[in-house]
PDB file of C-alpha atoms and ligand atoms in Angstrom:
ATOM      1  CA  MET A 925     -73.146 -41.314  41.650  1.00  0.00           C
ATOM      2  CA  ALA A 926     -76.253 -39.210  40.170  1.00  0.00           C
ATOM      3  CA  LEU A 927     -74.088 -37.236  38.296  1.00  0.00           C
ATOM      4  CA  ARG A 928     -71.876 -40.169  36.863  1.00  0.00           C
ATOM      5  CA  ALA A 929     -75.193 -41.668  36.108  1.00  0.00           C
ATOM      6  CA  LEU A 930     -76.144 -38.727  34.313  1.00  0.00           C
ATOM      7  CA  VAL A 931     -73.103 -38.137  32.061  1.00  0.00           C
ATOM      8  CA  LEU A 932     -73.154 -41.757  30.984  1.00  0.00           C
ATOM      9  CA  ALA A 933     -76.856 -41.498  30.061  1.00  0.00           C
ATOM     10  CA  ALA A 934     -75.950 -38.262  28.080  1.00  0.00           C
ATOM     11  CA  LEU A 935     -72.962 -39.954  26.528  1.00  0.00           C
ATOM     12  CA  ALA A 936     -75.127 -43.115  25.569  1.00  0.00           C
ATOM     13  CA  THR A 937     -77.614 -40.747  23.718  1.00  0.00           C
ATOM     14  CA  LEU A 938     -75.006 -39.019  22.083  1.00  0.00           C
ATOM     15  CA  SER A 939     -73.389 -42.302  20.784  1.00  0.00           C
ATOM     16  CA  TRP A 940     -76.835 -43.820  19.811  1.00  0.00           C
ATOM     17  CA  ALA A 941     -78.485 -40.959  17.975  1.00  0.00           C
ATOM     18  CA  GLU A 942     -77.192 -40.442  14.624  1.00  0.00           C
ATOM     19  CA  LEU A 943     -78.294 -37.627  12.955  1.00  0.00           C
ATOM     20  CA  VAL A 944     -78.683 -38.334   9.410  1.00  0.00           C
ATOM     21  CA  ASP A 945     -78.393 -36.120   6.098  1.00  0.00           C
ATOM     22  CA  PHE A 946     -81.907 -36.347   4.407  1.00  0.00           C
ATOM     23  CA  LYS A 947     -83.990 -34.834   1.234  1.00  0.00           C
ATOM     24  CA  ASP A 948     -86.979 -33.277   2.052  1.00  0.00           C
ATOM     25  CA  CYS A 949     -89.522 -34.862  -0.172  1.00  0.00           C
ATOM     26  CA  GLY A 950     -92.405 -32.810   0.180  1.00  0.00           C
ATOM     27  CA  SER A 951     -93.046 -32.348   3.554  1.00  0.00           C
ATOM     28  CA  VAL A 952     -96.042 -30.335   2.370  1.00  0.00           C
ATOM     29  CA  ASP A 953     -97.905 -30.169   6.084  1.00  0.00           C
ATOM     30  CA  GLY A 954     -95.189 -30.252   8.443  1.00  0.00           C
ATOM     31  CA  LYS A 955     -91.536 -29.593   9.174  1.00  0.00           C
ATOM     32  CA  ILE A 956     -88.902 -31.965   9.795  1.00  0.00           C
ATOM     33  CA  VAL A 957     -86.455 -31.243  12.434  1.00  0.00           C
ATOM     34  CA  ALA A 958     -84.373 -34.511  12.790  1.00  0.00           C
ATOM     35  CA  VAL A 959     -84.238 -37.576  11.248  1.00  0.00           C
ATOM     36  CA  ASP A 960     -82.238 -40.294  13.327  1.00  0.00           C
ATOM     37  CA  VAL A 961     -81.459 -43.424  12.421  1.00  0.00           C
ATOM     38  CA  THR A 962     -79.612 -45.727  15.462  1.00  0.00           C
ATOM     39  CA  PRO A 963     -77.182 -47.253  14.774  1.00  0.00           C
ATOM     40  CA  CYS A 964     -75.836 -45.496  11.609  1.00  0.00           C
ATOM     41  CA  PRO A 965     -72.311 -44.514  12.704  1.00  0.00           C
ATOM     42  CA  THR A 966     -71.108 -43.533   8.861  1.00  0.00           C
ATOM     43  CA  GLU A 967     -73.435 -42.338   6.429  1.00  0.00           C
ATOM     44  CA  PRO A 968     -74.803 -43.478   3.860  1.00  0.00           C
ATOM     45  CA  CYS A 969     -76.180 -45.668   6.509  1.00  0.00           C
ATOM     46  CA  GLN A 970     -74.925 -49.611   6.412  1.00  0.00           C
ATOM     47  CA  LEU A 971     -77.895 -51.700   7.047  1.00  0.00           C
ATOM     48  CA  VAL A 972     -76.895 -55.198   8.137  1.00  0.00           C
ATOM     49  CA  ARG A 973     -79.347 -57.924   7.248  1.00  0.00           C
ATOM     50  CA  GLY A 974     -80.784 -59.388  10.397  1.00  0.00           C
ATOM     51  CA  THR A 975     -80.331 -56.217  12.339  1.00  0.00           C
ATOM     52  CA  ASP A 976     -83.401 -54.012  13.475  1.00  0.00           C
ATOM     53  CA  TYR A 977     -82.957 -50.294  13.398  1.00  0.00           C
ATOM     54  CA  THR A 978     -84.774 -47.538  15.331  1.00  0.00           C
ATOM     55  CA  ILE A 979     -85.818 -44.622  13.307  1.00  0.00           C
ATOM     56  CA  ASN A 980     -86.761 -41.445  15.056  1.00  0.00           C
ATOM     57  CA  VAL A 981     -87.978 -38.517  13.146  1.00  0.00           C
ATOM     58  CA  THR A 982     -88.705 -35.098  15.149  1.00  0.00           C
ATOM     59  CA  PHE A 983     -91.156 -33.102  13.145  1.00  0.00           C
ATOM     60  CA  SER A 984     -93.652 -30.455  13.723  1.00  0.00           C
ATOM     61  CA  SER A 985     -97.182 -30.084  11.978  1.00  0.00           C
ATOM     62  CA  ASN A 986     -98.781 -27.428  10.269  1.00  0.00           C
ATOM     63  CA  VAL A 987    -102.016 -29.449  10.240  1.00  0.00           C
ATOM     64  CA  GLU A 988    -104.578 -31.224  12.917  1.00  0.00           C
ATOM     65  CA  SER A 989    -104.798 -34.453  11.964  1.00  0.00           C
ATOM     66  CA  VAL A 990    -107.108 -37.620  13.852  1.00  0.00           C
ATOM     67  CA  SER A 991    -104.768 -40.003  12.029  1.00  0.00           C
ATOM     68  CA  SER A 992    -101.484 -40.722  10.860  1.00  0.00           C
ATOM     69  CA  LYS A 993    -100.022 -43.222   8.854  1.00  0.00           C
ATOM     70  CA  ALA A 994     -96.723 -44.075   7.561  1.00  0.00           C
ATOM     71  CA  VAL A 995     -95.931 -44.975   3.864  1.00  0.00           C
ATOM     72  CA  VAL A 996     -92.228 -46.363   3.091  1.00  0.00           C
ATOM     73  CA  TYR A 997     -90.784 -47.117  -0.074  1.00  0.00           C
ATOM     74  CA  GLY A 998     -87.316 -48.572  -1.064  1.00  0.00           C
ATOM     75  CA  ILE A 999     -86.554 -46.506  -4.190  1.00  0.00           C
ATOM     76  CA  LEU A1000     -84.360 -48.793  -6.769  1.00  0.00           C
ATOM     77  CA  ALA A1001     -83.115 -47.457 -10.328  1.00  0.00           C
ATOM     78  CA  GLY A1002     -86.088 -44.859  -9.730  1.00  0.00           C
ATOM     79  CA  ILE A1003     -88.632 -47.268  -9.173  1.00  0.00           C
ATOM     80  CA  ALA A1004     -90.717 -47.056  -6.008  1.00  0.00           C
ATOM     81  CA  ILE A1005     -91.487 -50.290  -4.725  1.00  0.00           C
ATOM     82  CA  PRO A1006     -93.479 -50.177  -1.288  1.00  0.00           C
ATOM     83  CA  PHE A1007     -92.076 -51.406   1.967  1.00  0.00           C
ATOM     84  CA  PRO A1008     -93.724 -53.026   4.710  1.00  0.00           C
ATOM     85  CA  ILE A1009     -92.807 -52.069   8.153  1.00  0.00           C
ATOM     86  CA  PRO A1010     -94.140 -53.808  11.398  1.00  0.00           C
ATOM     87  CA  GLU A1011     -96.487 -50.854  12.456  1.00  0.00           C
ATOM     88  CA  ALA A1012     -97.944 -48.484  10.057  1.00  0.00           C
ATOM     89  CA  ASP A1013     -99.876 -46.483  12.689  1.00  0.00           C
ATOM     90  CA  GLY A1014     -98.201 -42.937  13.336  1.00  0.00           C
ATOM     91  CA  CYS A1015    -100.057 -42.944  16.476  1.00  0.00           C
ATOM     92  CA  LYS A1016     -98.860 -45.859  17.767  1.00  0.00           C
ATOM     93  CA  SER A1017     -95.142 -44.842  17.112  1.00  0.00           C
ATOM     94  CA  GLY A1018     -94.647 -42.066  19.626  1.00  0.00           C
ATOM     95  CA  ILE A1019     -96.811 -39.765  18.100  1.00  0.00           C
ATOM     96  CA  LEU A1020     -99.732 -38.491  20.645  1.00  0.00           C
ATOM     97  CA  CYS A1021    -102.647 -37.999  18.662  1.00  0.00           C
ATOM     98  CA  PRO A1022    -104.956 -35.814  17.850  1.00  0.00           C
ATOM     99  CA  ILE A1023    -102.056 -34.416  16.032  1.00  0.00           C
ATOM    100  CA  HIS A1024    -102.142 -30.454  16.507  1.00  0.00           C
ATOM    101  CA  ALA A1025    -101.127 -27.716  14.402  1.00  0.00           C
ATOM    102  CA  GLY A1026     -97.976 -26.075  15.732  1.00  0.00           C
ATOM    103  CA  ASN A1027     -96.735 -28.898  17.957  1.00  0.00           C
ATOM    104  CA  SER A1028     -93.656 -30.750  17.581  1.00  0.00           C
ATOM    105  CA  TYR A1029     -93.716 -34.767  17.917  1.00  0.00           C
ATOM    106  CA  SER A1030     -91.140 -37.368  17.710  1.00  0.00           C
ATOM    107  CA  TYR A1031     -92.041 -40.294  15.624  1.00  0.00           C
ATOM    108  CA  VAL A1032     -90.096 -43.282  16.686  1.00  0.00           C
ATOM    109  CA  THR A1033     -90.529 -46.994  15.091  1.00  0.00           C
ATOM    110  CA  ARG A1034     -88.482 -50.152  14.085  1.00  0.00           C
ATOM    111  CA  LEU A1035     -87.043 -51.017  11.183  1.00  0.00           C
ATOM    112  CA  PRO A1036     -86.171 -54.604  10.750  1.00  0.00           C
ATOM    113  CA  VAL A1037     -83.440 -55.393   7.662  1.00  0.00           C
ATOM    114  CA  LYS A1038     -84.451 -59.048   7.501  1.00  0.00           C
ATOM    115  CA  SER A1039     -81.602 -61.698   6.559  1.00  0.00           C
ATOM    116  CA  GLU A1040     -83.677 -62.285   2.811  1.00  0.00           C
ATOM    117  CA  TYR A1041     -82.968 -58.892   1.480  1.00  0.00           C
ATOM    118  CA  PRO A1042     -80.668 -58.391  -1.130  1.00  0.00           C
ATOM    119  CA  CYS A1043     -77.656 -56.698  -0.594  1.00  0.00           C
ATOM    120  CA  ILE A1044     -78.306 -53.510  -2.740  1.00  0.00           C
ATOM    121  CA  LYS A1045     -77.767 -49.707  -2.505  1.00  0.00           C
ATOM    122  CA  LEU A1046     -81.116 -47.912  -2.608  1.00  0.00           C
ATOM    123  CA  VAL A1047     -83.052 -44.897  -1.324  1.00  0.00           C
ATOM    124  CA  VAL A1048     -85.496 -45.331   1.322  1.00  0.00           C
ATOM    125  CA  LYS A1049     -88.518 -42.994   1.182  1.00  0.00           C
ATOM    126  CA  TRP A1050     -90.620 -42.381   4.350  1.00  0.00           C
ATOM    127  CA  GLU A1051     -93.659 -40.327   4.351  1.00  0.00           C
ATOM    128  CA  LEU A1052     -96.365 -39.644   7.412  1.00  0.00           C
ATOM    129  CA  GLN A1053     -99.783 -39.189   6.004  1.00  0.00           C
ATOM    130  CA  ASP A1054    -102.340 -37.437   7.783  1.00  0.00           C
ATOM    131  CA  ASP A1055    -106.057 -37.732   7.501  1.00  0.00           C
ATOM    132  CA  MET A1056    -106.152 -36.045   3.895  1.00  0.00           C
ATOM    133  CA  LYS A1057    -103.343 -38.388   2.896  1.00  0.00           C
ATOM    134  CA  LYS A1058    -100.867 -35.432   2.555  1.00  0.00           C
ATOM    135  CA  ASN A1059     -97.636 -36.032   3.888  1.00  0.00           C
ATOM    136  CA  ILE A1060     -96.712 -33.897   7.242  1.00  0.00           C
ATOM    137  CA  PHE A1061     -93.224 -35.235   6.435  1.00  0.00           C
ATOM    138  CA  CYS A1062     -91.634 -37.103   3.567  1.00  0.00           C
ATOM    139  CA  TRP A1063     -87.670 -37.542   3.774  1.00  0.00           C
ATOM    140  CA  ALA A1064     -85.370 -40.033   1.913  1.00  0.00           C
ATOM    141  CA  ILE A1065     -81.984 -41.101   2.771  1.00  0.00           C
ATOM    142  CA  PRO A1066     -79.554 -43.744   0.573  1.00  0.00           C
ATOM    143  CA  VAL A1067     -79.029 -46.791   2.228  1.00  0.00           C
ATOM    144  CA  HIS A1068     -76.598 -49.639   1.848  1.00  0.00           C
ATOM    145  CA  ILE A1069     -77.922 -53.125   2.863  1.00  0.00           C
ATOM    146  CA  THR A1070     -74.946 -55.396   3.919  1.00  0.00           C
ATOM    147  CA  PRO A1071     -74.646 -58.934   4.649  1.00  0.00           C
TER     148      PRO A1071
HETATM  149  C1  NAG B2540     -85.887 -38.667  19.328  1.00  0.00           C
HETATM  150  O1  NAG B2540     -85.725 -37.680  19.226  1.00  0.00           O
HETATM  151  C2  NAG B2540     -85.779 -36.569  20.095  1.00  0.00           C
HETATM  152  C3  NAG B2540     -85.200 -35.756  19.559  1.00  0.00           C
HETATM  153  O2  NAG B2540     -83.824 -35.635  19.302  1.00  0.00           O
HETATM  154  C4  NAG B2540     -85.317 -36.745  21.121  1.00  0.00           C
HETATM  155  O3  NAG B2540     -85.815 -36.053  21.841  1.00  0.00           O
HETATM  156  C5  NAG B2540     -86.167 -38.048  21.992  1.00  0.00           C
HETATM  157  O4  NAG B2540     -85.879 -38.422  23.221  1.00  0.00           O
HETATM  158  C6  NAG B2540     -85.886 -39.374  20.785  1.00  0.00           C
HETATM  159  N1  NAG B2540     -86.702 -40.104  21.215  1.00  0.00           N
HETATM  160  C7  NAG B2540     -86.225 -41.752  21.523  1.00  0.00           C
HETATM  161  C8  NAG B2540     -87.251 -42.821  21.896  1.00  0.00           C
HETATM  162  O5  NAG B2540     -85.099 -41.996  21.142  1.00  0.00           O
END
């Protein structure tokens, strides 16, 4: 029974954590190990309006930092538009702060795709800034908002 539960849990994890291809947009104070968007069975991720997505970014830090702040943009026709997220504090998003140089962390947060968003293709750019406002990570992925 325990083994069966384990196997099921492992399968569930496999089918849920969707590693996505990302572009590093300048992770000067850290290194990205993986970016997961869940659910995102095919890329570019189709974000269905009215759905909540989970973002899980595994990274290591090169610096010590007491704080961490997420800054998100939607890039449309080359123009970066600030995109509000429910929780901008990285220290309340799975990261045990203070952040230590050389340690690995998983930043986990929710991305609600609101029903009123237009159905467009855009690039999501996600930064996590340290005390000096430098990027511990910065990644960008193309997405498609769908009805
Ligand atoms: C985030 O991803 C890491 C690395 O794959 C994993 O160990 C961790 O369990 C994930 N966290 C969540 C909440 O999914």
